[in-house]
Amino acid sequence: KPKLFIFDLDGVITDTAEFHFLAWKQLAEELGITIDRRFNEELKGISRMESLEKILALDPALQGMPLEEKKRLAEKKNDHYKELIRTITPDHILPGVEPLIKRIKEEGILLALGSASKNAPAVLQRLGLYEDFDLIVDPAKVKKGKPDPEIFTKAADHFRVPYSACVGVEDSAAGIEAINRAGMFSVGVGSADVLSASAYIVPDTSRLDFDRIVEKFNRARE
Ligand code: G6P
Ligand code: MG
């Protein structure tokens, strides 16, 4: 069986992917840009600054903005986001996540968080899940974001666990690519057209089942 599970946060453990979208949408509107959910798929899993760059790239009139101004906009988005996450309680844990975490712990398997979000510790605290994680990788110490495998390999290296003994759970295309490039077993949560590269895919978190994941993991490792 696997030795380490590495979970993404936003859109896997709780629906903060929606809050990130709403906060970016509000910021974009303040800049006179409209973004939709389809475009938002490209923002999932990537850092705050990279997301801002992708939004600014949509409007030729916004090119060449000074770094200071970009930082101000990124902070503004984060203010919108922090306002939204104030409402989070343990009731906002997505279905299927708590039983999966419970089984992982019972089986003596390590659990890490591999999220690009600097707000991740605060969100886990609000959900009441902070103590369940053996490690939260600090995204400020990750040089290359998803789809680079670094955030996932950092978690495995911390525990000296071979990458082939790790399972990564993700809702973003960039995250699935990162897990695959790390040589880990990728579990995708979401639509098959976005996450087709996943080693195993479920349509939503309620379908995350420990035994099924391990069965697929073992089959892939044969
Ligand atoms: C995750 C989310 C992204 C978010 C990024 C940075 O990767 O999927 O939507 O932009 O984290 O989050 P932060 O809270 O640091 O702005
Ligand atoms: Mg995510």
PDB file of C-alpha atoms in Angstrom, residues 10 54 58 126 165 221:
ATOM      1  CA  ASP A  10      -8.643  24.116  -2.976  1.00  0.00           C
ATOM      2  CA  LYS A  54      -2.788  35.333 -16.929  1.00  0.00           C
ATOM      3  CA  LEU A  58      -6.285  39.095 -21.552  1.00  0.00           C
ATOM      4  CA  ARG A 126     -11.092  26.731   9.958  1.00  0.00           C
ATOM      5  CA  ALA A 165       5.005   5.004  -2.899  1.00  0.00           C
ATOM      6  CA  ARG A 221       2.595  -0.643  -9.568  1.00  0.00           C
TER       7      ARG A 221
END
